Amino acid sequence: MEDMLFETERLYFRALQKEDLEEIMEIWGDDEVMAWSGGAGTREQEERSISFYQTMQKERGFSPYLVLLKETEEAVGVCGFNPPVESFDAELLYHFKKRHWGKGYATESVLGVTQYAKEILHLRSIISSADPRNTSSQKVLEKAGYRYIGMKWYEDLSQEEPTYVWESDETA
Ligand SMILES: CC(C)(COP(=O)(O)OP(=O)(O)OC[C@H]1O[C@@H](n2cnc3c(N)ncnc32)[C@H](O)[C@@H]1OP(=O)(O)O)[C@@H](O)C(=O)NCCC(=O)NCCS
């Protein structure tokens, strides 16, 4: 596939492009998908998100990636990284189209992006959190080997969330 950055057994990963807006609206523009992630965005907001993440990809070398099925090249979700938070090199995020939940794509993606972060991007630490009610998301982090560090207060969300980290075992 053109522009592919990396792959896993069933999935391809590439940077977001302006032309992905329709696909992105099925993810970040969907009320159910975003129910526990601050709610759905409008087309205008998601156009700006894509452009923000294109700049981030250019400047930092990482961003949230579009996840596509190898078999059909259909976009199934987004999984990748937000900019550094506190002492962590990046924040992990992942959101999948509703009709593609329950197929193991989230866990496969988180394992894939984390391996890419370690081996290619040389990130040393990644943080992620989920709404306390979002148990399937917490399970994804556990299955992908992220370590639970406790409940953490998020000012922007006005709530505490179970928080997980991944740290590279490489010594500098
Ligand atoms: C939370 C979310 C990311 C989970 O995605 P998912 O792909 O369904 O999650 P998983 O990778 O855990 O797969 C779920 C199930 O698929 C099943 N599955 C089916 N085929 C599979 C396969 N080939 N390989 C692995 N699992 C498979 C498994 O039963 C697995 O659950 P289990 O490991 O508990 O048995 C998804 O529901 C989502 O996008 N939600 C909205 C956005 C969101 O909340 N994001 C997180 C914000 S913190």
mmCIF file of N, CA, C and O and ligand atoms in Angstrom, residues 10 32-37 94-97 100-108 128-131 134 136-137 139-141 143 161, ligand 1:
data_model
loop_
_atom_site.group_PDB
_atom_site.id
_atom_site.type_symbol
_atom_site.label_atom_id
_atom_site.label_comp_id
_atom_site.label_asym_id
_atom_site.label_seq_id
_atom_site.Cartn_x
_atom_site.Cartn_y
_atom_site.Cartn_z
ATOM 1 N N ARG A 10 -2.805 -8.182 10.237
ATOM 2 C CA ARG A 10 -4.011 -7.900 9.437
ATOM 3 C C ARG A 10 -4.133 -6.454 9.002
ATOM 4 O O ARG A 10 -5.049 -6.105 8.253
ATOM 5 N N GLU A 32 -21.270 7.613 19.148
ATOM 6 C CA GLU A 32 -21.047 6.396 19.948
ATOM 7 C C GLU A 32 -19.575 6.098 20.135
ATOM 8 O O GLU A 32 -19.133 5.710 21.215
ATOM 9 N N VAL A 33 -18.800 6.256 19.063
ATOM 10 C CA VAL A 33 -17.361 5.992 19.155
ATOM 11 C C VAL A 33 -16.721 6.934 20.182
ATOM 12 O O VAL A 33 -15.866 6.533 20.968
ATOM 13 N N MET A 34 -17.173 8.192 20.178
ATOM 14 C CA MET A 34 -16.533 9.206 21.010
ATOM 15 C C MET A 34 -17.239 9.446 22.348
ATOM 16 O O MET A 34 -16.918 10.393 23.070
ATOM 17 N N ALA A 35 -18.196 8.567 22.688
ATOM 18 C CA ALA A 35 -19.002 8.764 23.898
ATOM 19 C C ALA A 35 -18.147 8.993 25.143
ATOM 20 O O ALA A 35 -18.486 9.799 26.000
ATOM 21 N N TRP A 36 -17.037 8.265 25.249
ATOM 22 C CA TRP A 36 -16.182 8.377 26.444
ATOM 23 C C TRP A 36 -14.875 9.080 26.136
ATOM 24 O O TRP A 36 -13.881 8.912 26.842
ATOM 25 N N SER A 37 -14.845 9.815 25.023
ATOM 26 C CA SER A 37 -13.622 10.529 24.654
ATOM 27 C C SER A 37 -13.948 11.981 24.325
ATOM 28 O O SER A 37 -13.412 12.550 23.378
ATOM 29 N N TYR A 94 -6.616 5.635 20.538
ATOM 30 C CA TYR A 94 -7.145 4.669 19.558
ATOM 31 C C TYR A 94 -8.661 4.741 19.563
ATOM 32 O O TYR A 94 -9.297 4.772 20.618
ATOM 33 N N HIS A 95 -9.226 4.796 18.358
ATOM 34 C CA HIS A 95 -10.677 4.853 18.171
ATOM 35 C C HIS A 95 -10.993 4.083 16.900
ATOM 36 O O HIS A 95 -10.386 4.350 15.857
ATOM 37 N N PHE A 96 -11.970 3.178 16.978
ATOM 38 C CA PHE A 96 -12.312 2.343 15.821
ATOM 39 C C PHE A 96 -13.780 2.518 15.444
ATOM 40 O O PHE A 96 -14.629 2.771 16.298
ATOM 41 N N LYS A 97 -14.060 2.371 14.134
ATOM 42 C CA LYS A 97 -15.444 2.434 13.663
ATOM 43 C C LYS A 97 -16.248 1.357 14.382
ATOM 44 O O LYS A 97 -15.762 0.236 14.558
ATOM 45 N N HIS A 100 -16.460 -2.263 13.427
ATOM 46 C CA HIS A 100 -15.226 -3.054 13.504
ATOM 47 C C HIS A 100 -14.780 -3.331 14.936
ATOM 48 O O HIS A 100 -13.655 -3.748 15.158
ATOM 49 N N TRP A 101 -15.654 -3.086 15.900
ATOM 50 C CA TRP A 101 -15.327 -3.471 17.276
ATOM 51 C C TRP A 101 -15.458 -4.989 17.404
ATOM 52 O O TRP A 101 -16.183 -5.626 16.624
ATOM 53 N N GLY A 102 -14.768 -5.550 18.390
ATOM 54 C CA GLY A 102 -14.936 -6.972 18.704
ATOM 55 C C GLY A 102 -14.205 -7.920 17.762
ATOM 56 O O GLY A 102 -14.508 -9.098 17.707
ATOM 57 N N LYS A 103 -13.219 -7.375 17.017
ATOM 58 C CA LYS A 103 -12.455 -8.240 16.107
ATOM 59 C C LYS A 103 -10.974 -8.288 16.507
ATOM 60 O O LYS A 103 -10.144 -8.826 15.773
ATOM 61 N N GLY A 104 -10.664 -7.647 17.632
ATOM 62 C CA GLY A 104 -9.278 -7.658 18.095
ATOM 63 C C GLY A 104 -8.390 -6.628 17.413
ATOM 64 O O GLY A 104 -7.172 -6.625 17.602
ATOM 65 N N TYR A 105 -8.971 -5.707 16.629
ATOM 66 C CA TYR A 105 -8.145 -4.727 15.903
ATOM 67 C C TYR A 105 -7.468 -3.726 16.846
ATOM 68 O O TYR A 105 -6.351 -3.273 16.577
ATOM 69 N N ALA A 106 -8.140 -3.356 17.949
ATOM 70 C CA ALA A 106 -7.548 -2.357 18.848
ATOM 71 C C ALA A 106 -6.274 -2.915 19.484
ATOM 72 O O ALA A 106 -5.224 -2.256 19.472
ATOM 73 N N THR A 107 -6.363 -4.123 20.003
ATOM 74 C CA THR A 107 -5.187 -4.714 20.656
ATOM 75 C C THR A 107 -4.052 -4.905 19.647
ATOM 76 O O THR A 107 -2.894 -4.555 19.924
ATOM 77 N N GLU A 108 -4.398 -5.424 18.459
ATOM 78 C CA GLU A 108 -3.369 -5.614 17.421
ATOM 79 C C GLU A 108 -2.725 -4.271 17.057
ATOM 80 O O GLU A 108 -1.505 -4.185 16.886
ATOM 81 N N SER A 128 -1.312 6.513 28.666
ATOM 82 C CA SER A 128 -2.662 6.411 28.118
ATOM 83 C C SER A 128 -3.658 6.286 29.261
ATOM 84 O O SER A 128 -3.303 5.771 30.330
ATOM 85 N N SER A 129 -4.881 6.751 29.043
ATOM 86 C CA SER A 129 -5.899 6.598 30.080
ATOM 87 C C SER A 129 -7.235 6.354 29.408
ATOM 88 O O SER A 129 -7.390 6.566 28.204
ATOM 89 N N ALA A 130 -8.196 5.882 30.206
ATOM 90 C CA ALA A 130 -9.529 5.605 29.661
ATOM 91 C C ALA A 130 -10.565 6.055 30.676
ATOM 92 O O ALA A 130 -10.280 6.084 31.879
ATOM 93 N N ASP A 131 -11.749 6.375 30.202
ATOM 94 C CA ASP A 131 -12.841 6.683 31.109
ATOM 95 C C ASP A 131 -13.033 5.472 32.034
ATOM 96 O O ASP A 131 -12.949 4.329 31.583
ATOM 97 N N ASN A 134 -15.106 2.764 30.684
ATOM 98 C CA ASN A 134 -14.689 2.162 29.407
ATOM 99 C C ASN A 134 -13.792 0.945 29.667
ATOM 100 O O ASN A 134 -12.592 0.946 29.402
ATOM 101 N N SER A 136 -13.634 -1.965 28.160
ATOM 102 C CA SER A 136 -12.997 -2.652 27.021
ATOM 103 C C SER A 136 -11.719 -1.926 26.613
ATOM 104 O O SER A 136 -10.750 -2.565 26.184
ATOM 105 N N SER A 137 -11.681 -0.603 26.789
ATOM 106 C CA SER A 137 -10.458 0.128 26.467
ATOM 107 C C SER A 137 -9.352 -0.189 27.483
ATOM 108 O O SER A 137 -8.184 -0.349 27.114
ATOM 109 N N LYS A 139 -9.033 -2.952 29.046
ATOM 110 C CA LYS A 139 -8.567 -4.319 28.715
ATOM 111 C C LYS A 139 -7.573 -4.301 27.564
ATOM 112 O O LYS A 139 -6.612 -5.066 27.548
ATOM 113 N N VAL A 140 -7.818 -3.413 26.583
ATOM 114 C CA VAL A 140 -6.906 -3.305 25.435
ATOM 115 C C VAL A 140 -5.501 -2.959 25.947
ATOM 116 O O VAL A 140 -4.504 -3.579 25.559
ATOM 117 N N LEU A 141 -5.427 -1.965 26.840
ATOM 118 C CA LEU A 141 -4.119 -1.528 27.350
ATOM 119 C C LEU A 141 -3.434 -2.654 28.111
ATOM 120 O O LEU A 141 -2.226 -2.870 27.980
ATOM 121 N N LYS A 143 -3.944 -5.926 27.697
ATOM 122 C CA LYS A 143 -3.544 -6.981 26.749
ATOM 123 C C LYS A 143 -2.296 -6.574 25.968
ATOM 124 O O LYS A 143 -1.501 -7.417 25.578
ATOM 125 N N GLU A 161 -9.035 9.265 35.885
ATOM 126 C CA GLU A 161 -9.140 8.125 34.973
ATOM 127 C C GLU A 161 -8.074 7.087 35.306
ATOM 128 O O GLU A 161 -6.943 7.447 35.696
HETATM 129 C C1 LIG B 1 -12.490 0.259 23.054
HETATM 130 C C2 LIG B 1 -12.192 -0.202 21.628
HETATM 131 C C3 LIG B 1 -10.938 0.517 21.142
HETATM 132 C C4 LIG B 1 -11.958 -1.715 21.640
HETATM 133 O O1 LIG B 1 -11.690 -2.146 20.301
HETATM 134 P P1 LIG B 1 -11.702 -3.703 19.902
HETATM 135 O O2 LIG B 1 -10.974 -3.847 18.642
HETATM 136 O O3 LIG B 1 -13.103 -4.192 19.983
HETATM 137 O O4 LIG B 1 -10.861 -4.313 21.138
HETATM 138 P P2 LIG B 1 -10.032 -5.656 21.286
HETATM 139 O O5 LIG B 1 -8.762 -5.593 20.518
HETATM 140 O O6 LIG B 1 -9.924 -5.867 22.757
HETATM 141 O O7 LIG B 1 -10.953 -6.776 20.680
HETATM 142 C C5 LIG B 1 -12.170 -7.098 21.333
HETATM 143 C C6 LIG B 1 -12.493 -8.568 21.194
HETATM 144 O O8 LIG B 1 -12.448 -8.972 19.853
HETATM 145 C C7 LIG B 1 -12.439 -10.411 19.862
HETATM 146 N N1 LIG B 1 -11.729 -10.928 18.696
HETATM 147 C C8 LIG B 1 -12.359 -11.392 17.606
HETATM 148 N N2 LIG B 1 -11.461 -11.778 16.696
HETATM 149 C C9 LIG B 1 -10.230 -11.582 17.225
HETATM 150 C C10 LIG B 1 -8.902 -11.811 16.760
HETATM 151 N N3 LIG B 1 -8.664 -12.303 15.546
HETATM 152 N N4 LIG B 1 -7.876 -11.479 17.550
HETATM 153 C C11 LIG B 1 -8.093 -10.978 18.775
HETATM 154 N N5 LIG B 1 -9.341 -10.750 19.283
HETATM 155 C C12 LIG B 1 -10.402 -11.047 18.503
HETATM 156 C C13 LIG B 1 -11.852 -10.819 21.186
HETATM 157 O O9 LIG B 1 -12.828 -11.557 21.850
HETATM 158 C C14 LIG B 1 -11.552 -9.513 21.898
HETATM 159 O O10 LIG B 1 -11.889 -9.503 23.255
HETATM 160 P P3 LIG B 1 -11.131 -10.391 24.370
HETATM 161 O O11 LIG B 1 -9.654 -10.246 24.116
HETATM 162 O O12 LIG B 1 -11.578 -9.755 25.635
HETATM 163 O O13 LIG B 1 -11.622 -11.778 24.192
HETATM 164 C C15 LIG B 1 -13.370 0.091 20.648
HETATM 165 O O14 LIG B 1 -14.543 -0.424 21.204
HETATM 166 C C16 LIG B 1 -13.554 1.568 20.358
HETATM 167 O O15 LIG B 1 -13.036 2.097 19.377
HETATM 168 N N6 LIG B 1 -14.346 2.227 21.224
HETATM 169 C C17 LIG B 1 -14.628 3.649 21.066
HETATM 170 C C18 LIG B 1 -13.398 4.500 21.205
HETATM 171 C C19 LIG B 1 -12.709 4.349 22.539
HETATM 172 O O16 LIG B 1 -13.356 4.200 23.559
HETATM 173 N N7 LIG B 1 -11.376 4.390 22.497
HETATM 174 C C20 LIG B 1 -10.557 4.326 23.685
HETATM 175 C C21 LIG B 1 -10.528 5.637 24.363
HETATM 176 S S1 LIG B 1 -9.549 5.532 25.847
#
